[in-house]
mmCIF file of C-alpha atoms in Angstrom:
data_model
loop_
_atom_site.group_PDB
_atom_site.id
_atom_site.type_symbol
_atom_site.label_atom_id
_atom_site.label_comp_id
_atom_site.label_asym_id
_atom_site.label_seq_id
_atom_site.Cartn_x
_atom_site.Cartn_y
_atom_site.Cartn_z
ATOM 1 C CA MET G 561 15.256 -42.952 1.494
ATOM 2 C CA SER G 562 14.231 -40.542 -0.885
ATOM 3 C CA LYS G 563 10.792 -40.674 -2.925
ATOM 4 C CA LEU G 564 12.770 -40.866 -6.856
ATOM 5 C CA ILE G 565 14.890 -43.759 -5.011
ATOM 6 C CA LYS G 566 12.025 -45.265 -3.876
ATOM 7 C CA LEU G 567 10.120 -45.220 -7.625
ATOM 8 C CA VAL G 568 13.348 -46.575 -9.479
ATOM 9 C CA VAL G 569 13.321 -49.760 -7.104
ATOM 10 C CA VAL G 570 9.632 -50.034 -7.551
ATOM 11 C CA GLY G 571 9.946 -49.586 -11.350
ATOM 12 C CA THR G 572 12.825 -51.955 -11.140
ATOM 13 C CA LEU G 573 11.083 -54.648 -9.746
ATOM 14 C CA LEU G 574 7.888 -54.644 -12.087
ATOM 15 C CA SER G 575 10.399 -55.116 -14.936
ATOM 16 C CA ALA G 576 11.718 -57.849 -13.532
ATOM 17 C CA LEU G 577 8.849 -59.585 -13.482
ATOM 18 C CA MET G 578 7.627 -58.616 -16.929
ATOM 19 C CA PRO G 579 7.716 -61.184 -19.863
ATOM 20 C CA VAL G 580 10.246 -61.358 -22.328
ATOM 21 C CA CYS G 581 8.370 -60.709 -24.823
ATOM 22 C CA GLY G 582 6.413 -58.186 -23.232
ATOM 23 C CA PHE G 583 2.915 -59.204 -24.090
ATOM 24 C CA ALA G 584 1.285 -62.471 -23.533
ATOM 25 C CA ALA G 585 0.715 -64.140 -26.403
ATOM 26 C CA ASN G 586 -3.456 -64.974 -28.002
ATOM 27 C CA ARG G 587 -4.045 -68.010 -29.232
ATOM 28 C CA LEU G 588 -6.244 -67.465 -32.425
ATOM 29 C CA LEU G 589 -7.488 -70.697 -33.444
ATOM 30 C CA TYR G 590 -8.347 -73.877 -31.670
ATOM 31 C CA GLU G 591 -9.697 -77.557 -32.621
ATOM 32 C CA ASN G 592 -10.181 -80.466 -31.033
ATOM 33 C CA PHE G 593 -13.106 -82.288 -32.850
ATOM 34 C CA ASN G 594 -15.262 -83.442 -30.302
ATOM 35 C CA ASP G 595 -18.072 -82.070 -31.608
ATOM 36 C CA ARG G 596 -16.831 -83.966 -34.998
ATOM 37 C CA VAL G 597 -17.752 -79.956 -36.869
ATOM 38 C CA LEU G 598 -14.638 -78.223 -38.630
ATOM 39 C CA ASP G 599 -14.038 -74.725 -37.447
ATOM 40 C CA SER G 600 -15.663 -72.556 -40.076
ATOM 41 C CA ARG G 601 -11.993 -71.042 -41.276
ATOM 42 C CA LEU G 602 -10.493 -74.191 -41.367
ATOM 43 C CA ASN G 603 -10.409 -76.013 -44.681
ATOM 44 C CA PRO G 604 -9.654 -80.020 -45.081
ATOM 45 C CA ARG G 605 -7.576 -80.721 -48.349
ATOM 46 C CA ILE G 606 -6.424 -83.370 -50.558
ATOM 47 C CA TYR G 607 -3.706 -81.939 -53.437
ATOM 48 C CA GLY G 608 -5.731 -79.925 -55.444
ATOM 49 C CA ALA G 609 -9.132 -80.082 -54.138
ATOM 50 C CA VAL G 610 -11.537 -79.324 -50.794
ATOM 51 C CA ALA G 611 -11.492 -82.410 -49.374
ATOM 52 C CA THR G 612 -15.376 -84.171 -48.404
ATOM 53 C CA PRO G 613 -16.462 -87.131 -46.147
ATOM 54 C CA PRO G 614 -15.930 -90.130 -46.361
ATOM 55 C CA GLN G 615 -12.122 -88.537 -47.857
ATOM 56 C CA TYR G 616 -11.892 -87.832 -44.073
ATOM 57 C CA THR G 617 -13.217 -88.605 -41.275
ATOM 58 C CA PHE G 618 -13.683 -87.831 -37.077
ATOM 59 C CA VAL G 619 -12.997 -90.903 -35.090
ATOM 60 C CA GLY G 620 -13.019 -91.418 -31.352
ATOM 61 C CA PRO G 621 -11.283 -91.200 -29.172
ATOM 62 C CA GLY G 622 -8.398 -88.381 -28.888
ATOM 63 C CA ARG G 623 -5.905 -88.362 -28.045
ATOM 64 C CA ASP G 624 -6.595 -87.738 -24.120
ATOM 65 C CA GLY G 625 -8.707 -91.051 -24.525
ATOM 66 C CA THR G 626 -12.128 -89.222 -24.944
ATOM 67 C CA GLY G 627 -13.693 -87.534 -27.800
ATOM 68 C CA TYR G 628 -12.987 -87.199 -31.718
ATOM 69 C CA CYS G 629 -10.215 -87.133 -33.739
ATOM 70 C CA PHE G 630 -9.328 -85.709 -37.654
ATOM 71 C CA SER G 631 -8.306 -89.186 -39.255
ATOM 72 C CA SER G 632 -7.702 -90.041 -42.683
ATOM 73 C CA GLY G 633 -10.955 -91.692 -44.337
ATOM 74 C CA THR G 634 -10.976 -92.755 -47.865
ATOM 75 C CA VAL G 635 -7.917 -90.984 -49.243
ATOM 76 C CA ASP G 636 -4.548 -91.185 -46.647
ATOM 77 C CA ASP G 637 -2.968 -87.674 -46.464
ATOM 78 C CA VAL G 638 -6.159 -85.365 -46.123
ATOM 79 C CA PHE G 639 -5.001 -82.536 -44.174
ATOM 80 C CA LEU G 640 -5.833 -79.124 -42.597
ATOM 81 C CA GLN G 641 -5.667 -75.643 -44.048
ATOM 82 C CA TRP G 642 -6.209 -72.418 -42.171
ATOM 83 C CA PRO G 643 -5.953 -70.851 -46.436
ATOM 84 C CA SER G 644 -5.585 -67.303 -47.196
ATOM 85 C CA GLY G 645 -9.010 -66.341 -47.402
ATOM 86 C CA ARG G 646 -9.594 -67.126 -43.679
ATOM 87 C CA LEU G 647 -6.288 -65.752 -42.184
ATOM 88 C CA PRO G 648 -6.711 -62.129 -40.200
ATOM 89 C CA ARG G 649 -5.765 -59.635 -42.005
ATOM 90 C CA PRO G 650 -3.312 -58.080 -41.199
ATOM 91 C CA TRP G 651 -1.380 -61.118 -38.891
ATOM 92 C CA PRO G 652 -1.727 -59.578 -35.281
ATOM 93 C CA SER G 653 1.652 -60.210 -34.844
ATOM 94 C CA ASP G 654 5.491 -60.919 -35.669
ATOM 95 C CA GLU G 655 4.944 -64.920 -34.542
ATOM 96 C CA LEU G 656 3.613 -67.677 -35.703
ATOM 97 C CA TYR G 657 3.485 -70.511 -32.710
ATOM 98 C CA MET G 658 1.277 -73.723 -34.264
ATOM 99 C CA SER G 659 0.963 -77.195 -32.037
ATOM 100 C CA PHE G 660 -0.768 -80.628 -32.512
ATOM 101 C CA TRP G 661 -0.446 -83.863 -31.463
ATOM 102 C CA MET G 662 -0.467 -86.199 -34.116
ATOM 103 C CA ARG G 663 -0.462 -90.213 -34.685
ATOM 104 C CA TYR G 664 -0.096 -93.118 -37.256
ATOM 105 C CA PRO G 665 -2.550 -95.874 -36.406
ATOM 106 C CA THR G 666 -1.221 -97.908 -39.389
ATOM 107 C CA PHE G 667 2.087 -97.307 -41.117
ATOM 108 C CA ARG G 668 4.021 -99.682 -44.067
ATOM 109 C CA ARG G 669 7.374 -98.132 -45.148
ATOM 110 C CA SER G 670 7.086 -97.446 -49.278
ATOM 111 C CA ASP G 671 9.607 -95.723 -50.557
ATOM 112 C CA LEU G 672 13.252 -94.902 -49.087
ATOM 113 C CA ASN G 673 12.777 -91.802 -48.349
ATOM 114 C CA GLU G 674 8.488 -90.685 -47.342
ATOM 115 C CA ASN G 675 7.992 -87.245 -48.206
ATOM 116 C CA ILE G 676 4.944 -87.709 -45.574
ATOM 117 C CA LYS G 677 4.412 -83.427 -45.042
ATOM 118 C CA ILE G 678 3.830 -82.201 -41.552
ATOM 119 C CA PHE G 679 4.356 -78.411 -41.638
ATOM 120 C CA TYR G 680 4.249 -76.794 -44.157
ATOM 121 C CA PRO G 681 3.022 -72.890 -44.020
ATOM 122 C CA HIS G 682 4.196 -70.100 -46.552
ATOM 123 C CA TRP G 683 4.108 -66.358 -45.991
ATOM 124 C CA ASP G 684 4.718 -63.726 -48.331
ATOM 125 C CA GLY G 685 2.259 -64.298 -50.876
ATOM 126 C CA GLY G 686 3.305 -67.808 -51.499
ATOM 127 C CA ASN G 687 6.975 -67.620 -52.089
ATOM 128 C CA SER G 688 8.907 -68.227 -48.516
ATOM 129 C CA TYR G 689 8.228 -70.959 -46.175
ATOM 130 C CA VAL G 690 9.569 -74.185 -43.444
ATOM 131 C CA HIS G 691 8.702 -77.230 -44.175
ATOM 132 C CA PHE G 692 9.152 -80.200 -42.326
ATOM 133 C CA THR G 693 8.396 -83.682 -43.749
ATOM 134 C CA MET G 694 8.786 -87.466 -41.891
ATOM 135 C CA VAL G 695 11.120 -89.449 -44.109
ATOM 136 C CA ASP G 696 10.805 -92.719 -42.166
ATOM 137 C CA THR G 697 9.926 -93.557 -38.797
ATOM 138 C CA ASN G 698 12.172 -91.948 -37.065
ATOM 139 C CA THR G 699 13.406 -88.602 -38.934
ATOM 140 C CA VAL G 700 12.326 -85.186 -40.171
ATOM 141 C CA TYR G 701 13.657 -83.387 -42.846
ATOM 142 C CA TYR G 702 13.759 -80.119 -42.788
ATOM 143 C CA SER G 703 14.009 -76.817 -44.841
ATOM 144 C CA ALA G 704 13.409 -73.174 -45.576
ATOM 145 C CA ARG G 705 12.661 -70.765 -48.245
ATOM 146 C CA ALA G 706 13.347 -66.112 -48.270
ATOM 147 C CA ARG G 707 10.963 -64.176 -49.877
ATOM 148 C CA ASN G 708 13.454 -63.657 -52.173
ATOM 149 C CA SER G 709 12.129 -67.133 -53.596
ATOM 150 C CA SER G 710 16.744 -68.450 -52.036
ATOM 151 C CA MET G 711 16.436 -71.092 -50.070
ATOM 152 C CA VAL G 712 17.748 -70.277 -46.589
ATOM 153 C CA SER G 713 18.555 -74.452 -45.068
ATOM 154 C CA VAL G 714 18.349 -77.797 -46.812
ATOM 155 C CA GLY G 715 19.239 -80.915 -46.039
ATOM 156 C CA THR G 716 18.900 -80.514 -42.234
ATOM 157 C CA TYR G 717 17.796 -84.264 -40.715
ATOM 158 C CA MET G 718 16.599 -84.574 -37.216
ATOM 159 C CA THR G 719 16.353 -87.337 -35.046
ATOM 160 C CA CYS G 720 11.854 -87.820 -34.134
ATOM 161 C CA PRO G 721 12.117 -90.987 -32.849
ATOM 162 C CA ASN G 722 8.913 -93.520 -33.268
ATOM 163 C CA MET G 723 6.669 -90.886 -35.039
ATOM 164 C CA ALA G 724 4.441 -94.060 -36.717
ATOM 165 C CA ASP G 725 4.478 -96.227 -33.809
ATOM 166 C CA GLY G 726 0.255 -95.708 -33.140
ATOM 167 C CA ASN G 727 1.102 -93.693 -30.035
ATOM 168 C CA TRP G 728 0.252 -89.485 -30.090
ATOM 169 C CA HIS G 729 3.416 -87.361 -30.626
ATOM 170 C CA HIS G 730 3.511 -83.735 -30.430
ATOM 171 C CA TYR G 731 4.636 -81.216 -32.792
ATOM 172 C CA GLU G 732 5.523 -77.613 -31.755
ATOM 173 C CA PHE G 733 6.578 -74.932 -34.483
ATOM 174 C CA HIS G 734 7.608 -71.890 -33.293
ATOM 175 C CA VAL G 735 8.040 -68.893 -36.277
ATOM 176 C CA LYS G 736 9.367 -65.080 -35.664
ATOM 177 C CA PHE G 737 9.602 -63.376 -38.712
ATOM 178 C CA SER G 738 11.155 -60.256 -37.956
ATOM 179 C CA GLU G 739 14.684 -61.782 -37.112
ATOM 180 C CA GLY G 740 14.026 -64.972 -39.618
ATOM 181 C CA ILE G 741 13.740 -67.509 -36.617
ATOM 182 C CA SER G 742 12.421 -71.434 -36.686
ATOM 183 C CA ARG G 743 12.409 -73.531 -34.302
ATOM 184 C CA PHE G 744 10.716 -76.856 -33.573
ATOM 185 C CA ARG G 745 9.853 -79.430 -30.801
ATOM 186 C CA TYR G 746 9.001 -82.912 -31.119
ATOM 187 C CA ASP G 747 6.928 -84.693 -27.362
ATOM 188 C CA GLY G 748 8.632 -81.786 -25.403
ATOM 189 C CA VAL G 749 12.160 -82.082 -27.180
ATOM 190 C CA GLN G 750 13.592 -78.784 -28.883
ATOM 191 C CA LYS G 751 15.300 -80.300 -32.309
ATOM 192 C CA LEU G 752 15.878 -77.354 -34.834
ATOM 193 C CA ASP G 753 16.586 -73.077 -33.974
ATOM 194 C CA HIS G 754 17.429 -71.369 -37.100
ATOM 195 C CA ARG G 755 18.228 -68.016 -37.114
ATOM 196 C CA TYR G 756 18.522 -66.214 -40.513
ATOM 197 C CA GLY G 757 18.376 -62.557 -39.244
ATOM 198 C CA PRO G 758 15.994 -59.490 -40.110
ATOM 199 C CA GLY G 759 14.710 -59.086 -43.804
ATOM 200 C CA VAL G 760 14.073 -62.388 -44.749
ATOM 201 C CA TRP G 761 10.801 -62.981 -43.892
ATOM 202 C CA THR G 762 7.431 -61.150 -43.616
ATOM 203 C CA ASN G 763 4.834 -61.598 -41.474
ATOM 204 C CA ASN G 764 1.964 -61.462 -44.491
ATOM 205 C CA ILE G 765 1.325 -65.545 -43.959
ATOM 206 C CA HIS G 766 -0.832 -66.941 -47.003
ATOM 207 C CA ALA G 767 -1.099 -70.168 -45.883
ATOM 208 C CA VAL G 768 -0.844 -73.165 -43.039
ATOM 209 C CA ASP G 769 -0.980 -76.535 -43.639
ATOM 210 C CA ALA G 770 -0.455 -78.606 -40.212
ATOM 211 C CA PRO G 771 -0.008 -81.131 -41.481
ATOM 212 C CA SER G 772 0.568 -81.298 -45.617
ATOM 213 C CA MET G 773 -0.076 -84.130 -48.175
ATOM 214 C CA ASP G 774 2.131 -87.204 -49.188
ATOM 215 C CA GLY G 775 4.716 -85.592 -51.502
ATOM 216 C CA GLU G 776 5.074 -88.773 -53.480
ATOM 217 C CA GLU G 777 3.644 -91.665 -54.619
ATOM 218 C CA PRO G 778 0.907 -92.633 -52.610
ATOM 219 C CA GLY G 779 2.334 -93.949 -48.681
ATOM 220 C CA ILE G 780 1.348 -96.429 -47.060
ATOM 221 C CA PHE G 781 -0.429 -95.462 -43.799
ATOM 222 C CA SER G 782 -3.165 -93.950 -42.351
ATOM 223 C CA ARG G 783 -3.012 -90.458 -40.037
ATOM 224 C CA GLN G 784 -5.124 -89.026 -36.957
ATOM 225 C CA VAL G 785 -4.597 -85.740 -35.664
ATOM 226 C CA ASP G 786 -5.684 -84.134 -32.654
ATOM 227 C CA ASP G 787 -6.484 -80.804 -30.146
ATOM 228 C CA TRP G 788 -5.283 -77.874 -33.299
ATOM 229 C CA GLU G 789 -4.316 -74.957 -32.225
ATOM 230 C CA VAL G 790 -2.575 -71.927 -33.796
ATOM 231 C CA TRP G 791 -1.074 -69.027 -31.745
ATOM 232 C CA ASP G 792 0.125 -65.383 -32.463
ATOM 233 C CA GLY G 793 3.179 -66.063 -30.379
ATOM 234 C CA MET G 794 4.950 -68.700 -27.552
ATOM 235 C CA PRO G 795 2.136 -69.074 -24.969
ATOM 236 C CA ASP G 796 3.183 -69.640 -21.305
ATOM 237 C CA THR G 797 3.338 -73.371 -21.153
ATOM 238 C CA GLY G 798 5.826 -73.860 -18.175
ATOM 239 C CA THR G 799 7.502 -76.257 -20.795
ATOM 240 C CA GLN G 800 9.893 -73.309 -21.810
ATOM 241 C CA ALA G 801 12.646 -72.496 -19.985
ATOM 242 C CA ALA G 802 14.141 -69.181 -18.910
ATOM 243 C CA GLY G 803 17.416 -67.890 -20.306
ATOM 244 C CA PRO G 804 18.550 -68.561 -24.205
ATOM 245 C CA PRO G 805 17.747 -71.706 -25.735
ATOM 246 C CA SER G 806 18.687 -75.096 -25.612
ATOM 247 C CA VAL G 807 20.832 -76.618 -28.758
ATOM 248 C CA PRO G 808 19.099 -78.267 -31.025
ATOM 249 C CA ALA G 809 19.075 -82.655 -29.935
ATOM 250 C CA ASP G 810 20.091 -84.946 -32.899
ATOM 251 C CA VAL G 811 20.645 -82.669 -36.065
ATOM 252 C CA SER G 812 22.566 -83.233 -39.019
ATOM 253 C CA VAL G 813 23.079 -81.223 -41.972
ATOM 254 C CA GLN G 814 23.558 -83.072 -45.497
ATOM 255 C CA ILE G 815 24.310 -80.962 -48.736
ATOM 256 C CA LEU G 816 21.728 -82.046 -51.575
ATOM 257 C CA ARG G 817 22.814 -82.013 -54.510
#
């Protein structure tokens, strides 16, 4: 075999072994709350203000049965935000991946359509967002807005069973800005894979809220969050299958008037 052919063969094999994305993802922030002190880049929030104890607290055990987690205190919907002034500038990649675990130790339905927001990041100066909210204990509603303030998704409902059964559940979100991709997984099952195309978004992230506020009249619940992490791309967790994404499960679309 000639030297040139050998080089081509070796090059082909190396290319086949390279990750599809070309670069490994980096974890930018991780908080497990075990020391009961928030990472300095995070703000505990209530609507319109920064929260302070006892509006939030740290309780144990965490989701793996040890340590602590971030929890409702005197305010049910106290939430976590990585705000604009503490985000990396510029954002180091074309992607945002967010993962956290959440449970509701107490929940009593108080509205036909609850609006307890789960993931509500904004970018493009606050114009663009993806919006996920719990409308009942088995259903998540989704919408999304483009950089020109037009809505690119509305009326998407996903079945996410038993969110408020008192157990821990895993929420994962992935945004690829240049291609307008928005994905969501619940307890390891893909629920959403929307693709809006290039030019819809940029990676100029404004803030990351996860979870977020109760968007209607005060609900009757308590909420806990653990293992809160943000990456600049999809981590190699071993849960992502090779090839094209599977068809999202249990998704329906309704036209809102």
